[in-house]
Coordinates of C-alpha atoms in Angstrom, one line a residue:
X16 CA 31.5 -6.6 25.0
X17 CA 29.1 -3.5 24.2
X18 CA 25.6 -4.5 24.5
X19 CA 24.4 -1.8 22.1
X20 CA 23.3 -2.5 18.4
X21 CA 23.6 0.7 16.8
X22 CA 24.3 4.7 17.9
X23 CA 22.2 7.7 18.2
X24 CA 24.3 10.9 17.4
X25 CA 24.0 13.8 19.9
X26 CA 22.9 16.1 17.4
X27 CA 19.9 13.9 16.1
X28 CA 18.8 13.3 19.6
X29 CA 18.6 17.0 20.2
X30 CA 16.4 17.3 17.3
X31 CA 14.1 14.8 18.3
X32 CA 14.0 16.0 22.0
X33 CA 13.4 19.7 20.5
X34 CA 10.5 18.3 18.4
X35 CA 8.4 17.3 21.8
X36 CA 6.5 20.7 21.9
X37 CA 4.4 20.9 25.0
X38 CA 1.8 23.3 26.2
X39 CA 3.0 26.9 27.9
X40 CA 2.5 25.6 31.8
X41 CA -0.6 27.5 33.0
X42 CA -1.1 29.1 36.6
X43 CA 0.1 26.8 39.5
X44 CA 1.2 24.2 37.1
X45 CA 5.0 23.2 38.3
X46 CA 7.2 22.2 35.7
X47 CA 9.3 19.8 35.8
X48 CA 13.7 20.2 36.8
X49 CA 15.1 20.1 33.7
X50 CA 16.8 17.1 34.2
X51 CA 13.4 15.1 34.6
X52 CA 12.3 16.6 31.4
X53 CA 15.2 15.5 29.4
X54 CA 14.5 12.0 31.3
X55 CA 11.2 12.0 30.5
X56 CA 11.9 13.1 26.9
X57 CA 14.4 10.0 26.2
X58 CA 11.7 7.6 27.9
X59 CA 8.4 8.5 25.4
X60 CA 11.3 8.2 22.1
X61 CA 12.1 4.9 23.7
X62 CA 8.5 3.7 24.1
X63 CA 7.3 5.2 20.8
X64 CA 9.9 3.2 18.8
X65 CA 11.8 6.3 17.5
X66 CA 14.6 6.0 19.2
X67 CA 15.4 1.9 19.1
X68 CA 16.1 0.0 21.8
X69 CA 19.9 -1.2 22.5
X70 CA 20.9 2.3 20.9
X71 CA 24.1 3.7 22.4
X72 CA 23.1 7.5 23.6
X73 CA 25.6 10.6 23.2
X74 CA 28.2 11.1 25.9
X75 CA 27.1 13.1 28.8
X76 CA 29.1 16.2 27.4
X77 CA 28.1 15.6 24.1
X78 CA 24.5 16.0 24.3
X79 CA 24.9 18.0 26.6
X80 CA 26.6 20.9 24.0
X81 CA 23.7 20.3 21.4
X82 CA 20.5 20.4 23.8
X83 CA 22.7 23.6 25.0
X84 CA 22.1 22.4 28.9
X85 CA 24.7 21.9 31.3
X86 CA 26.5 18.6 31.9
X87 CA 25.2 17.5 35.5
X88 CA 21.4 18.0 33.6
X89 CA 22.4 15.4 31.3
X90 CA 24.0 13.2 33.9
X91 CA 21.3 13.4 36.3
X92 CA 18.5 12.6 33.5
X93 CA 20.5 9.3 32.8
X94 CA 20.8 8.5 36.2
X95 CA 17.2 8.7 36.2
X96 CA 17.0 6.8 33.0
X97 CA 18.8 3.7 34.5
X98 CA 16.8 3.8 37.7
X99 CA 13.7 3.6 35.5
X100 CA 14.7 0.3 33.6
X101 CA 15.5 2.8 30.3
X102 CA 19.0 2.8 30.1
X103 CA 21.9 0.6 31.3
X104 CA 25.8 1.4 30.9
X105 CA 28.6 -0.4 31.4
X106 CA 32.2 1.2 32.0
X107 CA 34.3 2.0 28.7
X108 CA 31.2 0.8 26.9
X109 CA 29.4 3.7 27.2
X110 CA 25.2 4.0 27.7
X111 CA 22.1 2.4 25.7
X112 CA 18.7 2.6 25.7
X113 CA 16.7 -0.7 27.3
X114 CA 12.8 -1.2 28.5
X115 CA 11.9 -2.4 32.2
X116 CA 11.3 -6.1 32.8
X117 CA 7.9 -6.6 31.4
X118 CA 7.1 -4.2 28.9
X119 CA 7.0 -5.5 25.4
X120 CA 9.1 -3.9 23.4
X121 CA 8.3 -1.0 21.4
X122 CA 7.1 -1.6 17.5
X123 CA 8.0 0.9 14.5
X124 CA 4.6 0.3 12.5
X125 CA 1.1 0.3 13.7
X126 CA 0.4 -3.0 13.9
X127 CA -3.3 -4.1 14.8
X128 CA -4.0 -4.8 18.5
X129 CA -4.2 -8.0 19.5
X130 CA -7.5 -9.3 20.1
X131 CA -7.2 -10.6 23.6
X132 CA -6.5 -6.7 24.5
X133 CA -9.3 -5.6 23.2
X134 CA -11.7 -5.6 25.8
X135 CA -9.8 -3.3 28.1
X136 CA -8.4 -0.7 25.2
X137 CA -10.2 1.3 22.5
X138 CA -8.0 0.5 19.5
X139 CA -7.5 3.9 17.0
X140 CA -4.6 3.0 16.0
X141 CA -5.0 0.7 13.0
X142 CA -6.7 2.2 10.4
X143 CA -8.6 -0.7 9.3
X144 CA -12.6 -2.2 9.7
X145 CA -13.5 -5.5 10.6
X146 CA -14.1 -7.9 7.8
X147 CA -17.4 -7.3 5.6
X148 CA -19.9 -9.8 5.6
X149 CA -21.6 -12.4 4.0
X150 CA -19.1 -11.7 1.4
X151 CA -15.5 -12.5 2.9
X152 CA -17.2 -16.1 3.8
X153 CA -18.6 -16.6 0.1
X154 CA -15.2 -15.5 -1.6
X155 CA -13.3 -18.0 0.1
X156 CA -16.1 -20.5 -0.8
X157 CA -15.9 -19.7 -3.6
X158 CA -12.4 -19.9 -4.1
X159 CA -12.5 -23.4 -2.5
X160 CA -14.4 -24.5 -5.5
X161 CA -12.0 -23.2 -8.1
X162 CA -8.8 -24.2 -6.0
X163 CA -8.6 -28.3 -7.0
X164 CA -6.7 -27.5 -10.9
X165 CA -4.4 -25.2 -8.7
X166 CA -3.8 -27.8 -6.4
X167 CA -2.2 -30.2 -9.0
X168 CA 0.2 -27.7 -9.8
X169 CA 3.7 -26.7 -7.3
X170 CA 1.4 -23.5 -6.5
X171 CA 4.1 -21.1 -6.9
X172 CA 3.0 -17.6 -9.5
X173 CA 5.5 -15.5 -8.8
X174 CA 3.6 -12.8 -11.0
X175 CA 0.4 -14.3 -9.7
X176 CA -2.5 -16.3 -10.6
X177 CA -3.3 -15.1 -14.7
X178 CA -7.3 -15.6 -14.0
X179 CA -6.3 -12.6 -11.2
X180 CA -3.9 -10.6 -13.5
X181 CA -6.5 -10.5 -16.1
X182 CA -9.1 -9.2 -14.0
X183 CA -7.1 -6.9 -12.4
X184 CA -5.9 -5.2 -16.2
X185 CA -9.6 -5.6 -17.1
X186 CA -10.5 -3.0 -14.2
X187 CA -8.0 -0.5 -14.8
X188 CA -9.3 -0.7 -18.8
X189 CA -12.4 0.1 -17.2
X190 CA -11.3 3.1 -15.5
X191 CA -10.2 4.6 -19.1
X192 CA -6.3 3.0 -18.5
X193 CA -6.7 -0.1 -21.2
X194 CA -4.1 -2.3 -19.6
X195 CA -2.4 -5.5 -20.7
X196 CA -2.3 -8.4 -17.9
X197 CA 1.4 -8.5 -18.3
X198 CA 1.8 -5.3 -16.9
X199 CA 0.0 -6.4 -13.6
X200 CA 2.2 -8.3 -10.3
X201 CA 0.0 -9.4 -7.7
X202 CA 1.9 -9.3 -4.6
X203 CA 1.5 -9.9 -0.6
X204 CA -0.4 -6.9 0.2
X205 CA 0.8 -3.1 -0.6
X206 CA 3.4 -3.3 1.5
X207 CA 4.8 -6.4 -0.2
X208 CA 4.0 -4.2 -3.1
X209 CA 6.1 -0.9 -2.2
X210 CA 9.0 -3.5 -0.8
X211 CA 9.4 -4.9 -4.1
X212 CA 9.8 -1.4 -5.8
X213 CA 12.2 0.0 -3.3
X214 CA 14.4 -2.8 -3.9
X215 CA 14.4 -2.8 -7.3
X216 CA 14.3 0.9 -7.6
X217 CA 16.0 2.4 -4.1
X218 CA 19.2 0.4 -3.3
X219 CA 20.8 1.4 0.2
X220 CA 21.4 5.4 0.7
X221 CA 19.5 6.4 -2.4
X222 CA 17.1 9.4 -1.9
X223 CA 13.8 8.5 -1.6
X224 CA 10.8 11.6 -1.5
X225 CA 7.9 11.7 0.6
X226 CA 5.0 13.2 1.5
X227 CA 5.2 14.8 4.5
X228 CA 3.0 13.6 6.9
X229 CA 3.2 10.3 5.1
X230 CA 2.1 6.7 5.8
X231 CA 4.1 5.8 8.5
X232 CA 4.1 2.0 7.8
X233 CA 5.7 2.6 4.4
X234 CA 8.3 5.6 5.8
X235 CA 9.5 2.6 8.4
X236 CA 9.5 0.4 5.4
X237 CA 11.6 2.7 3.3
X238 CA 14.2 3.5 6.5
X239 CA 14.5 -0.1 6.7
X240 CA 16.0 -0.3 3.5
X241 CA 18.2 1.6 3.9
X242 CA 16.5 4.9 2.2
X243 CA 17.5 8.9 2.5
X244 CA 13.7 9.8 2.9
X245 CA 13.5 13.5 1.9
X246 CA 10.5 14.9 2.8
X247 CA 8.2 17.0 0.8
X248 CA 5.3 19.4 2.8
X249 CA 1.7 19.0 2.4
X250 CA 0.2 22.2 2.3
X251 CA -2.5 23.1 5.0
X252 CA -5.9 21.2 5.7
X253 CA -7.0 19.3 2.4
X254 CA -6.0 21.3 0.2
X255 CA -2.6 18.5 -0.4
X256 CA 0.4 18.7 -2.2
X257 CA 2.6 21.7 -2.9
X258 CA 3.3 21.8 -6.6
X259 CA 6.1 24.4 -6.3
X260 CA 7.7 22.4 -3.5
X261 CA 7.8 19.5 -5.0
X262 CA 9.3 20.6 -8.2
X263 CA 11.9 21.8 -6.1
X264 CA 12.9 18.9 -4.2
X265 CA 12.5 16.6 -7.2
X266 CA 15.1 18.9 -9.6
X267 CA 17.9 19.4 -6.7
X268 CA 17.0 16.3 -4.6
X269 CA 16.7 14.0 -7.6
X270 CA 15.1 11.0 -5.7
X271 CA 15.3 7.6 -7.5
X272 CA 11.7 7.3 -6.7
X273 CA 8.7 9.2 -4.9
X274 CA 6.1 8.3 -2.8
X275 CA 2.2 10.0 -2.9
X276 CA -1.1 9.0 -1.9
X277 CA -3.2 10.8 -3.9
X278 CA -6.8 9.2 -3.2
X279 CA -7.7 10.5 0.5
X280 CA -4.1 10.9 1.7
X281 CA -2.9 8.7 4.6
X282 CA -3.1 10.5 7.4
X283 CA -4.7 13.7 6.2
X284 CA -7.5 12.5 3.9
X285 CA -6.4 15.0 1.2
X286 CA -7.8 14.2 -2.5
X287 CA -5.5 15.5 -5.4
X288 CA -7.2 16.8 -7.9
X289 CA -6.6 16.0 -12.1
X290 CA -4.2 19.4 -12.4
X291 CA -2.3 18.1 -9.2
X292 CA -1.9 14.7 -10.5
X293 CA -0.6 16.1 -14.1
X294 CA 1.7 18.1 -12.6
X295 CA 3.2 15.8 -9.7
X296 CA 4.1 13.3 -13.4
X297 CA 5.8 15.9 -15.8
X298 CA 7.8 17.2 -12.7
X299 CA 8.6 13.1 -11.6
X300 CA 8.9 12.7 -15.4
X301 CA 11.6 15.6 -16.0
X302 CA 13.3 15.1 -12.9
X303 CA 14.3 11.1 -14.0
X304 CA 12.0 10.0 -10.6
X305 CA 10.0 7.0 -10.9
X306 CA 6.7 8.3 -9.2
X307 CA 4.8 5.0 -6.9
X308 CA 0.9 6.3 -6.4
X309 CA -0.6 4.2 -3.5
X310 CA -4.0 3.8 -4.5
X311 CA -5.3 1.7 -1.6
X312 CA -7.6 4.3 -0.4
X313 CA -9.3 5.0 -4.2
X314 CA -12.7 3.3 -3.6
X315 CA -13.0 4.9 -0.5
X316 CA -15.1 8.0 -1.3
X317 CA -17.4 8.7 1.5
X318 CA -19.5 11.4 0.3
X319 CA -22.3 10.6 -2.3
X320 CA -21.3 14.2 -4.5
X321 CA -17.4 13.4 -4.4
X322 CA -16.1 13.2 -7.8
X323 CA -13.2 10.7 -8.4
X324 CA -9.9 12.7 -10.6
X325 CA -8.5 10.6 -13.3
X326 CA -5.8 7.7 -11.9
X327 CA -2.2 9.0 -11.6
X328 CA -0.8 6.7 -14.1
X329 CA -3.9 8.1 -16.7
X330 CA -1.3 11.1 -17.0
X331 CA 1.9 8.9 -17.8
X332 CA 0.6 7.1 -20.9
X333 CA 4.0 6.0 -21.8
X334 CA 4.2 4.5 -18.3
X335 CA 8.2 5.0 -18.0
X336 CA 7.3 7.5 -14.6
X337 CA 4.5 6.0 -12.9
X338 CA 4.3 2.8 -11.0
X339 CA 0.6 1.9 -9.2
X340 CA -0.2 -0.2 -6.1
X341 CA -3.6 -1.0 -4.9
X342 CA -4.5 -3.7 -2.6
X343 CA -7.9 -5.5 -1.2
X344 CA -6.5 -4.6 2.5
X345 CA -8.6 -1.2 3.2
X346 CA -11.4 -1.4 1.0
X347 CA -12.4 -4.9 1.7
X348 CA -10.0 -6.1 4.9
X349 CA -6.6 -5.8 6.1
X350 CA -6.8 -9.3 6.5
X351 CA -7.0 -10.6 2.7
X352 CA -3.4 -9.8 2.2
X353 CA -3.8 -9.0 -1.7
X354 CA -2.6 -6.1 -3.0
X355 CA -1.0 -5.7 -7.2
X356 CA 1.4 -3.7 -8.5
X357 CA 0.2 -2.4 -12.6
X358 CA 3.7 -0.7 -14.4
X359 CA 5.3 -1.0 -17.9
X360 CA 6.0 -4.7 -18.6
X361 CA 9.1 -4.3 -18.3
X362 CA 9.1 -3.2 -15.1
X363 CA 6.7 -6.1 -14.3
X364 CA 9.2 -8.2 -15.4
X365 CA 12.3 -7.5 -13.0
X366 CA 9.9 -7.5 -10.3
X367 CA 9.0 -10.9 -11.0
X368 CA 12.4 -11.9 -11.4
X369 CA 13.6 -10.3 -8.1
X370 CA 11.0 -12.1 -6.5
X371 CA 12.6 -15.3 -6.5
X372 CA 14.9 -14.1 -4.0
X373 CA 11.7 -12.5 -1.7
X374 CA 8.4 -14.4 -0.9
X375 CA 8.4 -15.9 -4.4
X376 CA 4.7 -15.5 -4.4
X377 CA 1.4 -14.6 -3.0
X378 CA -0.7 -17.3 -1.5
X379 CA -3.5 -19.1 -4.5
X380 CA -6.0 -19.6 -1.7
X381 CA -6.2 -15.3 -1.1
X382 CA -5.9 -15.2 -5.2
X383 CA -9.2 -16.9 -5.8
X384 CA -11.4 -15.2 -3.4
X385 CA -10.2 -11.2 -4.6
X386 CA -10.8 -12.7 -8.5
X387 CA -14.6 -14.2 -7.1
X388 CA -14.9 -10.8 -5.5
X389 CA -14.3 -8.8 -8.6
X390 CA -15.5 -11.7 -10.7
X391 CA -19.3 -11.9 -8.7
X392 CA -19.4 -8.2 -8.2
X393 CA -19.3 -9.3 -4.4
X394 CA -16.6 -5.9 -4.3
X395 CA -18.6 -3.9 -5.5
X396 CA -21.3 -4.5 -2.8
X397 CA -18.8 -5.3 -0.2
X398 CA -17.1 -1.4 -0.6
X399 CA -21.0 -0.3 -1.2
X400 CA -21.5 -1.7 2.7
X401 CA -17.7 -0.9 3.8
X402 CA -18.2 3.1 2.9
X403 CA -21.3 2.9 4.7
X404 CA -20.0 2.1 7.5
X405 CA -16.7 4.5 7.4
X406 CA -18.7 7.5 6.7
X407 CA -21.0 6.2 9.9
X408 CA -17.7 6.1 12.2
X409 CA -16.5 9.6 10.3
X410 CA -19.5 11.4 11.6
X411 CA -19.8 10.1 14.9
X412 CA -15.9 10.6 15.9
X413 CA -16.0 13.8 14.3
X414 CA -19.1 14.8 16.6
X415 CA -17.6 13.4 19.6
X416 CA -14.3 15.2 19.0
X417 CA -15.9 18.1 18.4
X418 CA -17.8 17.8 21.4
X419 CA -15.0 16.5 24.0
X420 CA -11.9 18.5 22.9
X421 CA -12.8 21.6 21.5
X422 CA -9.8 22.6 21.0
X423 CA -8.1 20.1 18.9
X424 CA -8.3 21.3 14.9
X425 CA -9.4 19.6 12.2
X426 CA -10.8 19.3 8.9
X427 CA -13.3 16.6 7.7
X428 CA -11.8 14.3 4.8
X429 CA -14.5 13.0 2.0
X430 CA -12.9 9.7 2.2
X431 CA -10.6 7.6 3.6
X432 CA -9.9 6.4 6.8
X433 CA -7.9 8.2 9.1
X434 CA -8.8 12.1 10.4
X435 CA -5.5 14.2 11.0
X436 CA -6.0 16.2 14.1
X437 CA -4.1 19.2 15.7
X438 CA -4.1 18.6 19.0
X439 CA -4.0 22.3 20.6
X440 CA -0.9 23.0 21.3
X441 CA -0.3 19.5 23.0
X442 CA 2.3 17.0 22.6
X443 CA 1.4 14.2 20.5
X444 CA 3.5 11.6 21.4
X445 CA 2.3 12.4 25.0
X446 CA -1.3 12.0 24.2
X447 CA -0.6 8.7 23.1
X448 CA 1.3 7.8 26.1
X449 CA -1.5 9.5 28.8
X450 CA -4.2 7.2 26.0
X451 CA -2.4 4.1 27.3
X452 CA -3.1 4.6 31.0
X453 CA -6.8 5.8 30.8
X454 CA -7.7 3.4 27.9
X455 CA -7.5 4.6 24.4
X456 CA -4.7 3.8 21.9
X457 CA -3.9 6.2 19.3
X458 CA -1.1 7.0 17.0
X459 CA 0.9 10.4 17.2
X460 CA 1.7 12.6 15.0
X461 CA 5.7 12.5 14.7
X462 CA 5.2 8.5 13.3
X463 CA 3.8 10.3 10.2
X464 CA 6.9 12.2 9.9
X465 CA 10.6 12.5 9.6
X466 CA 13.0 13.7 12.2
X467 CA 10.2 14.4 14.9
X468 CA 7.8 16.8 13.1
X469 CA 4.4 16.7 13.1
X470 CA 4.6 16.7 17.6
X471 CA 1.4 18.2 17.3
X472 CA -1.2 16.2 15.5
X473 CA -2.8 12.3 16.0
X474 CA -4.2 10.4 13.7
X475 CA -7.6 9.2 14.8
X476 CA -9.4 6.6 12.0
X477 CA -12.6 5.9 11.1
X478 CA -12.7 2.6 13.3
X479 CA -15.3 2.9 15.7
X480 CA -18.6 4.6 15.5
X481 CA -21.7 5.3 18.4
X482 CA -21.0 4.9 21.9
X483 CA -17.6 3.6 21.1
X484 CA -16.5 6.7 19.4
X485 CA -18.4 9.0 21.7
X486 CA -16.3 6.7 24.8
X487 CA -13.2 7.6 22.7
X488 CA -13.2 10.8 22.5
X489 CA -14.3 10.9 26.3
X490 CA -10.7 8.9 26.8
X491 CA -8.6 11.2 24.7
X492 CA -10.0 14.6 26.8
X493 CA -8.7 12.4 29.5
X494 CA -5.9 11.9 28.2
X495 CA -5.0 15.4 27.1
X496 CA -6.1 16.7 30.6
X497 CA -3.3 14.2 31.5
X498 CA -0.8 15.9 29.5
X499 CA -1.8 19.9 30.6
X500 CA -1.1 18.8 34.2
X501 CA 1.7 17.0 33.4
X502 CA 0.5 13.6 34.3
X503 CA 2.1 11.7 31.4
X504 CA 5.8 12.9 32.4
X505 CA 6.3 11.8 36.3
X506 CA 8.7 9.0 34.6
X507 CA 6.6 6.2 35.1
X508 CA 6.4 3.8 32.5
X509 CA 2.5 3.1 31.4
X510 CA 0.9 0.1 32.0
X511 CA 0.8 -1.7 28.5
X512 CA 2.7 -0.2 25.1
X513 CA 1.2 -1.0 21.7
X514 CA 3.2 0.6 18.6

């Protein structure tokens, strides 16, 4: 019985393998045989998630024939493969990917690190701060207080508490978008959020656009589902989206929905500005594409001068094109899993309904201490404090990047979380192989992507600040001095691997 759950195809695997771009050896540097390239190659997909574990690989000749390399090459590499605990075969059965005894196995998201590890690693790769206080501990004392009528009750809203529906419609009216509380869902973070919409929108093989680099949490959410994710390109630095591109893709792609981040742009910090924003809705509006704008990052201004554009749905008054997410996870803490979804009421509706099949709601406990927050004006202070801190941590990574790796390329967001670096001409996804072993965990770029691009670029948040940062970017030079002398491809497997 085959031991493998699902197949790569030779010709995605040469795309992927093509993708890992590496530095022009310098003087005395010895590269590699070519079969320990491809090896090594296979290994960092495996360990990065891209490639799954229990994949069946391409036949030897097959693969061979699209990376254009000779047979034994191929054979040789997964020879080396199953030495190294990465691959196992079985006659008639054919080969599949596998880990060494161990090592976790690899994760498709970047899931936080856990906190017993976090004394021996510098964590970069969740972009999220520790909790603000006093007031996470007074929002759920204060919730305490108005939970006892709740508890009476079975405790289930699928649409969500209507104290917290109210509030939420009350602060998009303030914004200049009057809003009705039926047209507000408060779901399980934003990512319970975009779930919800993909399966009511995006059944399985429907085309789905994206920004590309994009969230890479939401892209794995999307493949999960079984999406066609058709990416659109940013243009360069901050400068953001590409209207002529995506009036393209959305007239001869003609994706069911789209995905943007328009506030400080997850992973490149880019702000779109009002004429952007117009424009991405009559070209999602005449194309028949229902448009999703993640707004998690929208409070998140760094810079004291940085003037906010209109909301995304303030062009669609109709609202039959734009849905909105927002969520309490980056502006206040990832671990208040609140996030809302605000669309036609319609919409709203079949959401709810759906949802009966899902989580069928969000917890009450979480409910009550966002509405105290925005209730109190405890948020307000709390973000006050929170973008503070994240414009602390920008300047003091950006310094120490600056300072440590002077070749990497860069431009400073004015808000947000995350910094999207171009990382000289290096590898990405070896960076963050070489960070394991010397101490520092950081994201590369090609998990921002589709089909490997992006190979040279990490994302590097606004976590740490002060020494920490300034150790960070000591680690990451490491690392990178690592990957020139090719240090991060001898074929062994690092020590620890965090998604």
């Amino acid at each position: 019985m085959a031991q493998w759950t699902s197949a790569m195809g030779a010709a995605q695997l040469a795309r992927l393998l093509n993708s890992q771009q590496d530095r022009p050896a310098g003087p005395g540097t010895r590269r590699p045989p070519a079969y320990r390239a491809l090896a090594d190659g296979v290994r960092l997909l495996v360990l990065e998630g891209r490639v799954p574990v229990a994949a069946r690989l391409p036949a030897e000749r097959e693969l061979a024939l699209a990376l254009s390399v000779s047979r034994t090459t191929v054979a040789a590499a997964y020879e080396a493969l199953r030495a190294e605990g990465f691959l196992e075969s079985r006659r008639g059965a054919g080969s599949w990917t596998a880990v060494p005894a161990g090592n976790p196995l690899p994760a498709r998201g970047l899931e936080p690190l856990p906190p017993e590890a976090l004394g021996s690693l510098i964590d970069l790769g969740c972009a999220a701060l520790p909790a603000p206080e006093p007031w996470l501990t007074r929002a759920v004392q204060g919730a305490l207080e108005e939970l006892p009528p709740y508890a009476h009750t079975h405790g289930d809203y699928p649409a969500g508490l209507p104290a917290l529906r109210a509030m939420i419609a009350d602060r998009y009216t303030a914004r200049g978008i009057p809003t009705m509380p039926e047209q507000i869902m408060v779901t399980t973070g934003a990512m319970g959020a975009i779930d919800a919409i993909c399966h009511l929108f995006a059944g399985r093989g429907e085309r789905v656009a994206v920004e590309s680099p994009s969230y890479a949490n939401i892209l794995q959410l999307m493949r999960e589902a079984g999406a066609r994710l058709v990416p659109v390109a940013m243009a360069e630095g901050l400068t953001g989206w590409d209207l002529d591109r995506w009036r393209q893709v959305l007239r001869e792609a003609a994706p069911r929905i789209a995905y943007i981040v328009a506030d400080f742009h997850n992973p490149t910090g880019a702000l779109a500005d009002d004429d952007q924003r117009r424009k991405l809705v009559e070209a999602a509006r005449s194309a028949g594409t229902v448009l999703i704008a993640d707004e998690t990052m929208t409070e998140l201004w760094l810079d004291d001068d940085v003037e906010m554009p209109r909301p995304v749905c303030a062009f669609d008054p109709a609202g039959s094109a734009v849905i909105t997410v927002g969520s309490a996870s980056k502006a206040f803490w990832a671990g208040l899993r609140i996030g809302w979804v605000r669309a036609a009421p319609d919409i709203i509706r079949s959401l709810v309904s759906a949802r009966a099949y899902a989580d069928l709601g969000t917890p009450v406990l979480e409910q009550l201490a966002v509405n105290w927050l925005f209730g109190t004006g405890g948020w307000e202070q709390a973000v006050q404090v929170r973008r503070a801190q994240a414009r602390e941590n920008r300047d003091a990574l950006v310094a120490a990047v600056r300072r440590e790796l002077p070749g990497w390329e860069f431009e400073v967001p004015r808000g947000g979380l995350t910094l999207w670096v171009r990382t000289g001409g290096l590898s990405g996804s070896r960076i963050a192989e070489a960070g394991e072993r010397v101490g520092v965990r950081v994201p590369s770029g090609p998990r921002f992507g589709v089909d490997g691009a992006f190979e040279g670029y990490v994302r590097l948040p606004f976590t740490v600040g002060g020494a920490v940062a300034e150790e960070a970017a000591t680690r990451l030079a490491a690392a990178a001095k690592l990957v020139e002398s090719g240090g991060s491809g001898t074929g062994e497997a690092p020590r620890t691997f965090v998604a």
